[in-house]
Amino acid sequence: MAVLVVKRSIMHRYQSIGQAIEEAAPGDMIEIRDGIYEESLDIAKRLTLYGVGNVTIKGGVFIRYQTHVAMRNLRFRQGQGLYVKGDLQLENCVIEEQLIRTQMMVSYGSLLMKNCAVLATPLNHFGLRVANGSSVILVDTTFEHHVKAQIIAQNCELSLTNCMLLEGKKHGVFAIRHVKLTMEDCEIHGHDKAQVIAASSEIAMTNCLVHQGQGVGIQLFDSTTFRMDGCEIKEHLDTNMVVHRSELMVADSIFSDGQSHGLYLGEKTIAKFYDCQVSRHVKAQVLIENSKVELHTCHVRNGMAVGLTIVDEADVSVNQCKIQNHQQFHIIVDASGLKLHQSIIQFGQSGGVYGNDHAKIMMHQTTIRELQSHHVYINNARLFTQYCTFEQMEGNGITCIDAIFEVANSYFKDGQESSYAMIWSDQSMGRIENCRVDEAARPFVALSNKSLLEMRHTDIAAVKAPAVIQENSQLFVQGHVQSATWQKDTASKVSQIEDMQIEIVKHDIKKII
């Protein structure tokens, strides 16, 4: 292995890099001394090129197929770009102001970049384009100010570690299709459109920061598979993450401070979130449309509008989560299904859960408290609760209009003095069973407009008014202990029922459900 020295001096044999490349044998090293070299490099043999001092190359670089080349300590400036069809390793290099739209192109090849920078002028649309089965690894590398995408990838494998993509005019990463992309400890900042956009690809992000974009933070569609762990997506003027027709698994991540939604999950997306935080968004913090979504031990808080909006036949489960302090309803469910398990909904300027248009809401071991309006409000929907707690009620605890509901083994406590009932049924059918009710200066149950309610084994003796029944409504009671007088109009009825009658009523309700 020989070392060929290139220097612009009549005392040196090699005054151009091209001359040294031509005469070098495979495996040789070419040492390039201080200077500006205005020449293009076409390399078809295994070589190592390194700069000593301040070395600038003004010209194109072409790495031939099945050729391994290593370069370090070089600056490529105002040339015709770097085109890699073989195997190129770059270390401590700068690529800048190339005179073509794509500064670096890897096709049918491989690229390893370590501690490099790719810097753009308005002429440079792309920093790095990767295609045709290529493999690229970027470590400690920075891309800045490209017009369209800092990195555009298609049908390739791409890995970024501790990289920075800064202030592009459109996208940070654009993975078109069939891209396997991993990003670890990276920062993507200040792009005008989606900072990361992917279609029909496989993406994994770990400990990354995506922030302060003028558009969307991360956008996924067309059957993309996405895994994210320990990331922070924040401060975008549009939605922090938008997902269509894709599958994602997100853990220990933060979505915050957006001017639109925190998360938008639509068009039959399948998603699971673990230990995530969503906070301080201007619109609904999580918007789920026609998708299947699970939230486990997540915290959704401090939103300027709704916490979760669930629409268009979505199927959502919320497990051991906290949803708190929203200016509108904490959860809105429209024509969709929601399961709440061991969760807490609290501290709101409006209501807790709103269900509409044939929504089905199931609540288990969930607490709703300290809201300034309805804890649960359902209209033309279905509600089933088990072992739930409703406390510190200012408005109605549960409001049911044209609905079917069941409240079992639940606890109503700290009801403030109010004319509102803890449970109000309007033109609805329901059952209350084995519930506990603390002393409260308000009615426990109010029935109106032909409502039908069965109440079993619920002690309401401590309530100011156990029930108000009016407008052709009926209340069937068994096993309660109370001495107060029922309040009813002449068109309504309160009946004591036996076991056989209970089974008939129960059968009728289940048939309707």
Coordinates of C-alpha atoms in Angstrom, one line a residue:
M1 CA 0.0 0.0 0.0
A2 CA 1.5 3.3 -1.1
V3 CA 0.7 6.9 -0.1
L4 CA 0.5 9.3 -3.0
V5 CA 0.8 13.0 -2.0
V6 CA -1.0 15.7 -4.0
K7 CA 0.0 19.3 -3.7
R8 CA -0.1 22.3 -5.9
S9 CA 3.6 22.8 -6.2
I10 CA 6.1 22.2 -9.0
M11 CA 8.1 20.3 -6.4
H12 CA 5.5 17.5 -6.2
R13 CA 4.8 14.8 -8.7
Y14 CA 1.0 14.9 -8.3
Q15 CA -0.5 18.4 -8.7
S16 CA -4.0 17.1 -9.3
I17 CA -6.1 14.6 -7.5
G18 CA -7.2 13.0 -10.8
Q19 CA -3.6 12.3 -11.8
A20 CA -3.0 10.5 -8.4
I21 CA -6.2 8.5 -8.8
E22 CA -5.2 7.4 -12.3
E23 CA -1.8 6.1 -11.2
A24 CA -2.8 4.7 -7.8
A25 CA -3.1 1.0 -7.3
P26 CA -6.1 -0.5 -5.5
G27 CA -5.7 0.0 -1.7
D28 CA -3.5 3.0 -2.0
M29 CA -4.0 6.2 0.0
I30 CA -4.0 9.7 -1.5
E31 CA -3.0 12.5 0.8
I32 CA -4.2 15.9 -0.4
R33 CA -2.5 19.0 0.9
D34 CA -3.8 22.5 1.3
G35 CA -5.5 24.1 -1.7
I36 CA -8.5 24.5 -4.0
Y37 CA -8.7 21.7 -6.6
E38 CA -11.0 22.5 -9.5
E39 CA -11.5 19.1 -10.9
S40 CA -14.0 16.2 -11.0
L41 CA -13.2 12.8 -9.6
D42 CA -14.2 9.6 -11.3
I43 CA -13.1 6.7 -9.0
A44 CA -13.3 3.0 -10.1
K45 CA -10.8 1.4 -7.7
R46 CA -10.5 0.9 -3.9
L47 CA -8.8 4.1 -2.5
T48 CA -8.6 6.3 0.5
L49 CA -8.4 10.1 0.1
Y50 CA -7.8 12.4 2.9
G51 CA -7.0 16.1 3.3
V52 CA -4.3 17.7 5.3
G53 CA -5.0 21.3 6.1
N54 CA -7.8 23.2 4.3
V55 CA -8.6 21.2 1.1
T56 CA -11.5 22.2 -1.2
I57 CA -12.6 20.2 -4.2
K58 CA -14.7 22.1 -6.8
G59 CA -16.0 19.5 -9.2
G60 CA -18.2 16.4 -9.3
V61 CA -17.4 13.1 -7.6
F62 CA -18.5 9.8 -9.1
I63 CA -18.0 6.5 -7.3
R64 CA -18.2 3.6 -9.7
Y65 CA -20.2 0.4 -9.1
Q66 CA -18.5 -2.2 -6.9
T67 CA -15.9 0.3 -5.8
H68 CA -15.0 1.1 -2.2
V69 CA -13.7 4.6 -1.4
A70 CA -13.0 6.3 1.9
M71 CA -12.7 10.1 2.1
R72 CA -12.0 12.3 5.1
N73 CA -11.2 15.9 6.0
L74 CA -12.4 17.3 2.7
R75 CA -14.6 20.1 1.6
F76 CA -16.7 19.7 -1.6
R77 CA -17.9 23.0 -2.8
Q78 CA -19.5 24.4 -6.0
G79 CA -19.2 21.2 -7.9
Q80 CA -21.5 18.8 -9.7
G81 CA -22.5 16.8 -6.7
L82 CA -21.5 13.4 -5.3
Y83 CA -22.9 10.4 -7.1
V84 CA -22.4 7.0 -5.4
K85 CA -23.0 3.7 -7.2
G86 CA -20.4 1.9 -5.2
D87 CA -19.4 2.1 -1.5
L88 CA -18.4 5.5 -0.1
Q89 CA -17.3 6.4 3.4
L90 CA -17.1 10.1 4.3
E91 CA -15.7 11.4 7.6
N92 CA -15.2 15.0 8.7
C93 CA -16.3 16.3 5.3
V94 CA -18.4 19.3 4.2
I95 CA -20.6 19.2 1.1
E96 CA -22.0 22.6 0.2
E97 CA -23.3 24.8 -2.6
Q98 CA -23.2 22.2 -5.3
L99 CA -24.3 23.6 -8.7
I100 CA -27.0 21.0 -9.2
R101 CA -30.3 20.4 -7.4
T102 CA -29.3 17.2 -5.6
Q103 CA -26.1 17.6 -3.7
M104 CA -25.6 13.8 -3.0
M105 CA -27.1 10.8 -4.8
V106 CA -26.8 7.2 -3.8
S107 CA -28.2 4.6 -6.3
Y108 CA -27.4 0.9 -6.2
G109 CA -24.7 1.7 -3.6
S110 CA -23.9 2.4 0.0
L111 CA -22.8 5.5 2.0
L112 CA -21.5 6.0 5.4
M113 CA -21.2 9.6 6.6
K114 CA -19.7 10.5 10.0
N115 CA -19.3 14.0 11.4
C116 CA -20.2 15.7 8.1
A117 CA -22.3 18.7 7.0
V118 CA -24.4 19.1 3.9
L119 CA -25.2 22.8 3.5
A120 CA -27.5 24.3 0.8
T121 CA -28.0 27.4 -1.4
P122 CA -31.4 28.2 -3.0
L123 CA -30.3 26.1 -6.0
N124 CA -30.1 22.9 -3.9
H125 CA -33.5 21.1 -3.7
F126 CA -32.2 18.0 -2.0
G127 CA -29.3 17.3 0.3
L128 CA -29.3 13.5 -0.1
R129 CA -31.3 11.3 -2.4
V130 CA -31.2 7.6 -1.8
A131 CA -32.8 5.0 -4.1
N132 CA -32.7 1.6 -5.8
G133 CA -31.8 -0.7 -2.9
S134 CA -29.1 1.5 -1.5
S135 CA -28.0 1.5 2.1
V136 CA -27.0 4.7 4.0
I137 CA -25.7 5.3 7.5
L138 CA -25.4 8.8 8.8
V139 CA -23.7 9.6 12.1
D140 CA -23.2 13.0 13.7
T141 CA -24.2 14.7 10.4
T142 CA -26.1 17.9 9.7
F143 CA -28.3 18.9 6.8
E144 CA -29.4 22.6 6.5
H145 CA -31.6 24.8 4.3
H146 CA -32.5 22.6 1.3
V147 CA -35.4 23.8 -0.8
K148 CA -37.5 20.6 -1.0
A149 CA -36.2 17.8 1.3
Q150 CA -33.1 17.5 3.2
I151 CA -33.2 13.8 2.7
I152 CA -35.4 12.0 0.1
A153 CA -35.5 8.2 0.1
Q154 CA -37.1 5.5 -1.9
N155 CA -36.6 1.7 -1.9
C156 CA -33.7 1.8 0.4
E157 CA -32.4 1.4 4.0
L158 CA -31.4 4.5 5.9
S159 CA -30.1 5.0 9.4
L160 CA -29.5 8.3 11.2
T161 CA -27.8 8.6 14.6
N162 CA -27.2 11.9 16.4
C163 CA -28.0 13.9 13.2
M164 CA -29.6 17.3 12.7
L165 CA -31.9 18.4 9.9
L166 CA -32.4 22.1 10.2
E167 CA -34.6 24.8 8.6
G168 CA -35.5 23.4 5.2
K169 CA -38.0 25.1 3.0
K170 CA -40.2 22.0 2.8
H171 CA -39.4 18.6 4.4
G172 CA -36.7 17.2 6.6
V173 CA -37.1 13.6 5.7
F174 CA -39.3 12.4 2.7
A175 CA -39.5 8.6 2.6
I176 CA -41.6 8.0 -0.5
R177 CA -42.1 4.2 -0.4
H178 CA -40.4 0.9 0.6
V179 CA -38.0 2.7 2.9
K180 CA -36.6 1.2 6.1
L181 CA -35.6 4.2 8.2
T182 CA -34.2 4.3 11.7
M183 CA -33.5 7.5 13.6
E184 CA -31.9 7.7 17.0
D185 CA -30.9 10.8 19.0
C186 CA -31.7 13.1 16.1
E187 CA -33.1 16.7 16.0
I188 CA -35.4 17.9 13.2
H189 CA -36.2 21.6 13.4
G190 CA -37.9 24.5 11.5
H191 CA -39.2 23.0 8.2
D192 CA -42.0 24.8 6.4
K193 CA -44.0 21.6 5.7
A194 CA -44.1 18.1 7.2
Q195 CA -40.8 17.7 9.0
V196 CA -40.9 13.9 8.5
I197 CA -43.2 12.4 5.9
A198 CA -43.4 8.7 5.0
A199 CA -45.5 6.5 2.7
S200 CA -45.5 2.7 2.4
S201 CA -42.4 2.5 4.6
E202 CA -41.1 1.2 7.9
I203 CA -39.9 3.9 10.3
A204 CA -38.4 3.7 13.8
M205 CA -37.5 6.7 15.9
T206 CA -35.8 6.7 19.3
N207 CA -35.0 9.7 21.5
C208 CA -35.6 12.2 18.8
L209 CA -36.7 15.8 18.9
V210 CA -39.0 17.2 16.2
H211 CA -40.0 20.8 16.9
Q212 CA -40.9 24.2 15.7
G213 CA -42.1 23.4 12.2
Q214 CA -44.3 25.7 10.2
G215 CA -46.5 22.7 9.1
V216 CA -47.0 19.2 10.4
G217 CA -44.5 17.5 12.6
I218 CA -44.7 13.9 11.4
Q219 CA -47.0 12.7 8.6
L220 CA -47.6 9.0 7.8
F221 CA -49.8 7.3 5.2
D222 CA -50.3 4.4 2.9
S223 CA -49.6 1.4 5.2
T224 CA -46.5 2.8 6.9
T225 CA -45.3 1.0 10.0
F226 CA -44.1 3.4 12.6
R227 CA -42.3 2.8 16.0
M228 CA -41.4 5.6 18.3
D229 CA -39.8 5.6 21.8
G230 CA -38.7 8.4 24.0
C231 CA -39.3 11.2 21.4
E232 CA -40.7 14.7 21.7
I233 CA -42.8 16.3 19.0
K234 CA -43.8 19.9 19.8
E235 CA -44.4 23.5 18.8
H236 CA -45.8 23.0 15.3
L237 CA -48.2 25.4 13.6
D238 CA -50.2 22.4 12.3
T239 CA -50.8 19.0 13.9
N240 CA -47.8 17.5 15.6
M241 CA -48.5 14.0 14.1
V242 CA -50.9 13.0 11.3
V243 CA -51.5 9.4 10.4
H244 CA -53.6 7.8 7.7
R245 CA -54.0 4.1 6.9
S246 CA -50.9 3.1 8.9
E247 CA -49.9 1.1 12.0
L248 CA -47.9 2.6 14.9
M249 CA -46.6 1.8 18.3
V250 CA -45.5 4.8 20.4
A251 CA -44.0 4.7 23.9
D252 CA -42.7 7.3 26.4
S253 CA -43.2 10.2 24.0
I254 CA -44.4 13.8 24.3
F255 CA -46.7 15.7 22.0
S256 CA -47.1 19.3 23.1
D257 CA -47.7 23.0 22.3
G258 CA -49.2 22.7 18.9
Q259 CA -51.5 25.3 17.2
S260 CA -53.7 22.5 15.9
H261 CA -54.1 18.9 17.1
G262 CA -51.5 16.9 19.0
L263 CA -52.4 13.6 17.2
Y264 CA -54.7 13.0 14.2
L265 CA -55.2 9.3 13.6
G266 CA -57.5 8.5 10.6
E267 CA -58.6 6.2 7.8
K268 CA -58.3 2.8 9.5
T269 CA -55.1 3.4 11.4
I270 CA -54.1 0.9 14.1
A271 CA -52.3 2.6 17.0
K272 CA -51.0 1.8 20.5
F273 CA -49.6 4.5 22.8
Y274 CA -47.9 3.7 26.1
D275 CA -46.7 6.2 28.8
C276 CA -47.2 9.2 26.5
Q277 CA -48.1 12.8 27.3
V278 CA -50.2 15.1 25.1
S279 CA -50.6 18.7 26.3
R280 CA -51.4 22.3 25.4
H281 CA -52.9 22.1 21.9
V282 CA -55.3 24.6 20.5
K283 CA -57.6 22.1 18.9
A284 CA -58.6 18.6 20.0
Q285 CA -55.5 17.1 21.5
V286 CA -56.2 13.6 20.1
L287 CA -58.5 13.3 17.1
I288 CA -59.3 9.7 16.1
E289 CA -61.4 9.0 13.0
N290 CA -62.4 5.5 11.8
S291 CA -59.4 3.9 13.5
K292 CA -58.5 1.4 16.2
V293 CA -56.5 3.0 19.0
E294 CA -55.3 2.0 22.5
L295 CA -54.0 4.4 25.1
H296 CA -52.2 2.9 28.1
T297 CA -51.0 4.9 31.1
C298 CA -51.0 8.1 29.1
H299 CA -51.6 11.7 30.3
V300 CA -53.7 14.1 28.2
R301 CA -54.0 17.5 29.8
N302 CA -54.2 21.3 29.6
G303 CA -55.8 21.6 26.2
M304 CA -57.5 24.7 24.9
A305 CA -60.4 22.6 23.4
V306 CA -61.3 18.9 23.7
G307 CA -59.0 16.2 25.1
L308 CA -60.0 13.2 22.8
T309 CA -62.4 13.5 19.9
I310 CA -63.5 10.0 18.6
V311 CA -65.6 9.9 15.4
D312 CA -66.7 7.9 12.4
E313 CA -66.8 4.3 13.7
A314 CA -63.5 4.5 15.6
D315 CA -62.8 1.9 18.3
V316 CA -60.8 3.3 21.2
S317 CA -59.7 1.9 24.6
V318 CA -58.2 4.1 27.3
N319 CA -56.5 2.2 30.1
Q320 CA -55.0 3.7 33.3
C321 CA -54.9 7.2 31.8
K322 CA -55.4 10.7 33.2
I323 CA -57.4 13.2 31.1
Q324 CA -57.6 16.5 32.8
N325 CA -58.1 20.3 32.5
H326 CA -59.7 20.9 29.1
Q327 CA -61.8 24.0 28.3
Q328 CA -64.3 21.8 26.4
F329 CA -65.4 18.2 27.0
H330 CA -62.5 15.9 28.0
I331 CA -63.8 13.2 25.6
I332 CA -66.3 13.4 22.7
V333 CA -67.5 10.2 21.1
D334 CA -69.5 10.4 17.9
A335 CA -70.7 7.2 16.1
S336 CA -67.9 5.3 17.7
G337 CA -66.9 3.0 20.6
L338 CA -65.0 4.0 23.7
K339 CA -63.8 1.8 26.6
L340 CA -62.5 3.6 29.7
H341 CA -60.7 1.4 32.3
Q342 CA -59.1 2.5 35.5
S343 CA -58.8 6.1 34.2
I344 CA -59.3 9.5 35.7
I345 CA -61.1 12.4 34.1
Q346 CA -60.9 15.6 36.1
F347 CA -60.5 19.4 36.4
G348 CA -62.4 20.8 33.5
Q349 CA -64.1 24.1 32.5
S350 CA -66.8 22.0 30.8
G351 CA -67.9 18.4 30.8
G352 CA -66.3 14.9 31.1
V353 CA -67.6 12.5 28.4
Y354 CA -70.0 13.3 25.6
G355 CA -71.5 10.6 23.5
N356 CA -73.6 11.1 20.4
D357 CA -75.0 9.4 17.3
H358 CA -75.1 5.8 18.4
A359 CA -71.9 5.9 20.3
K360 CA -71.2 3.1 22.7
I361 CA -69.3 4.1 25.9
M362 CA -68.2 1.5 28.4
M363 CA -66.6 2.7 31.7
H364 CA -64.9 0.5 34.3
Q365 CA -63.2 1.5 37.5
T366 CA -63.0 5.1 36.2
T367 CA -63.3 8.3 38.2
I368 CA -64.8 11.5 36.9
R369 CA -64.6 14.5 39.2
E370 CA -64.3 18.3 39.6
L371 CA -65.9 19.4 36.4
Q372 CA -68.0 22.5 35.8
S373 CA -70.6 20.7 33.7
H374 CA -71.9 17.2 33.0
H375 CA -69.7 14.4 34.0
V376 CA -71.2 12.2 31.3
Y377 CA -73.7 13.4 28.6
I378 CA -75.1 10.9 26.1
N379 CA -77.5 11.7 23.3
N380 CA -78.9 8.9 21.1
A381 CA -76.1 6.7 22.5
R382 CA -75.4 3.8 24.9
L383 CA -73.6 4.0 28.2
F384 CA -72.5 1.1 30.5
T385 CA -70.6 1.8 33.8
Q386 CA -69.1 -0.6 36.3
Y387 CA -67.3 0.3 39.6
C388 CA -67.0 4.0 38.6
T389 CA -66.9 7.1 40.8
F390 CA -68.6 10.3 40.1
E391 CA -67.7 13.1 42.5
Q392 CA -67.7 16.8 43.1
M393 CA -70.6 17.4 40.7
E394 CA -71.7 20.9 39.8
G395 CA -74.1 20.0 36.9
N396 CA -75.7 16.6 36.2
G397 CA -73.5 13.6 37.0
I398 CA -75.0 11.5 34.1
T399 CA -77.3 13.0 31.5
C400 CA -79.1 10.5 29.1
I401 CA -81.2 11.8 26.2
D402 CA -82.9 9.2 23.9
A403 CA -80.3 6.7 25.2
I404 CA -79.8 3.3 26.8
F405 CA -77.7 3.2 29.9
E406 CA -76.7 1.0 32.8
V407 CA -74.9 2.3 36.0
A408 CA -73.8 -0.5 38.3
N409 CA -71.7 -0.8 41.4
S410 CA -70.7 2.9 41.2
Y411 CA -70.3 5.6 43.8
F412 CA -71.8 9.1 43.7
K413 CA -70.1 11.5 46.2
D414 CA -69.6 15.2 47.0
G415 CA -72.6 16.3 45.0
Q416 CA -72.8 20.1 45.5
E417 CA -76.2 21.7 46.2
S418 CA -77.9 22.0 42.9
S419 CA -81.3 21.7 41.2
Y420 CA -79.6 19.2 38.8
A421 CA -79.9 15.5 39.3
M422 CA -77.0 13.1 39.7
I423 CA -78.7 11.0 37.0
W424 CA -81.1 12.6 34.5
S425 CA -83.0 10.4 31.9
D426 CA -85.0 12.0 29.1
Q427 CA -86.8 9.7 26.8
S428 CA -84.3 7.0 27.7
M429 CA -84.2 3.5 29.1
G430 CA -81.8 2.4 31.8
R431 CA -80.9 0.5 35.0
I432 CA -79.2 1.6 38.2
E433 CA -77.9 -1.3 40.4
N434 CA -75.9 -1.7 43.6
C435 CA -74.8 2.0 43.7
R436 CA -73.7 4.1 46.7
V437 CA -74.9 7.6 47.1
D438 CA -73.5 10.1 49.7
E439 CA -75.6 12.8 51.2
A440 CA -76.4 15.5 48.7
A441 CA -78.7 18.5 48.5
R442 CA -80.0 17.6 45.1
P443 CA -82.1 14.8 43.4
F444 CA -80.5 11.5 42.7
V445 CA -82.6 10.6 39.7
A446 CA -84.8 12.7 37.4
L447 CA -86.9 11.1 34.7
S448 CA -88.8 12.9 31.9
N449 CA -90.4 12.4 28.5
K450 CA -91.4 8.8 28.8
S451 CA -88.3 7.5 30.4
L452 CA -88.1 4.0 31.8
L453 CA -85.7 3.2 34.7
E454 CA -85.1 0.2 36.9
M455 CA -83.3 0.9 40.2
R456 CA -82.1 -2.1 42.3
H457 CA -80.4 -2.2 45.7
T458 CA -79.3 1.4 45.7
D459 CA -79.6 3.3 49.0
I460 CA -80.7 6.9 48.4
A461 CA -82.0 7.8 51.8
A462 CA -79.3 10.5 52.3
V463 CA -80.3 12.4 49.1
K464 CA -82.4 15.5 49.4
A465 CA -84.9 14.2 46.8
P466 CA -84.5 10.5 45.8
A467 CA -86.3 10.9 42.5
V468 CA -88.3 13.3 40.3
I469 CA -90.5 11.5 37.8
Q470 CA -92.5 13.3 35.2
E471 CA -93.9 13.4 31.7
N472 CA -95.2 9.8 31.4
S473 CA -92.1 8.3 32.9
Q474 CA -91.8 5.1 35.0
L475 CA -89.5 4.1 37.7
F476 CA -89.3 0.5 39.0
V477 CA -87.6 0.1 42.4
Q478 CA -86.4 -2.9 44.4
G479 CA -84.3 -3.3 47.5
H480 CA -83.8 0.4 48.3
V481 CA -83.8 1.9 51.7
Q482 CA -85.2 5.4 52.0
S483 CA -88.0 7.2 53.7
A484 CA -88.3 10.4 51.7
T485 CA -91.3 11.0 49.4
W486 CA -91.0 10.4 45.7
Q487 CA -91.8 13.4 43.6
K488 CA -93.9 12.6 40.5
D489 CA -96.6 14.1 38.4
T490 CA -99.9 12.4 37.7
A491 CA -98.8 11.0 34.3
S492 CA -95.8 9.1 35.8
K493 CA -95.5 6.0 38.0
V494 CA -93.2 4.6 40.7
S495 CA -93.6 0.8 41.2
Q496 CA -92.1 -1.7 43.7
I497 CA -91.1 -4.7 41.7
E498 CA -90.5 -8.4 42.6
D499 CA -87.8 -10.7 41.2
M500 CA -89.8 -12.0 38.3
Q501 CA -90.8 -8.5 37.2
I502 CA -87.1 -7.5 37.3
E503 CA -86.1 -10.2 35.0
I504 CA -88.8 -9.1 32.5
V505 CA -87.6 -5.5 32.5
K506 CA -83.9 -6.6 32.3
H507 CA -84.7 -8.9 29.3
D508 CA -86.4 -6.0 27.5
I509 CA -83.5 -3.7 28.0
K510 CA -80.9 -6.2 26.8
K511 CA -83.0 -6.9 23.7
I512 CA -82.9 -3.2 22.8
I513 CA -79.2 -2.9 23.6

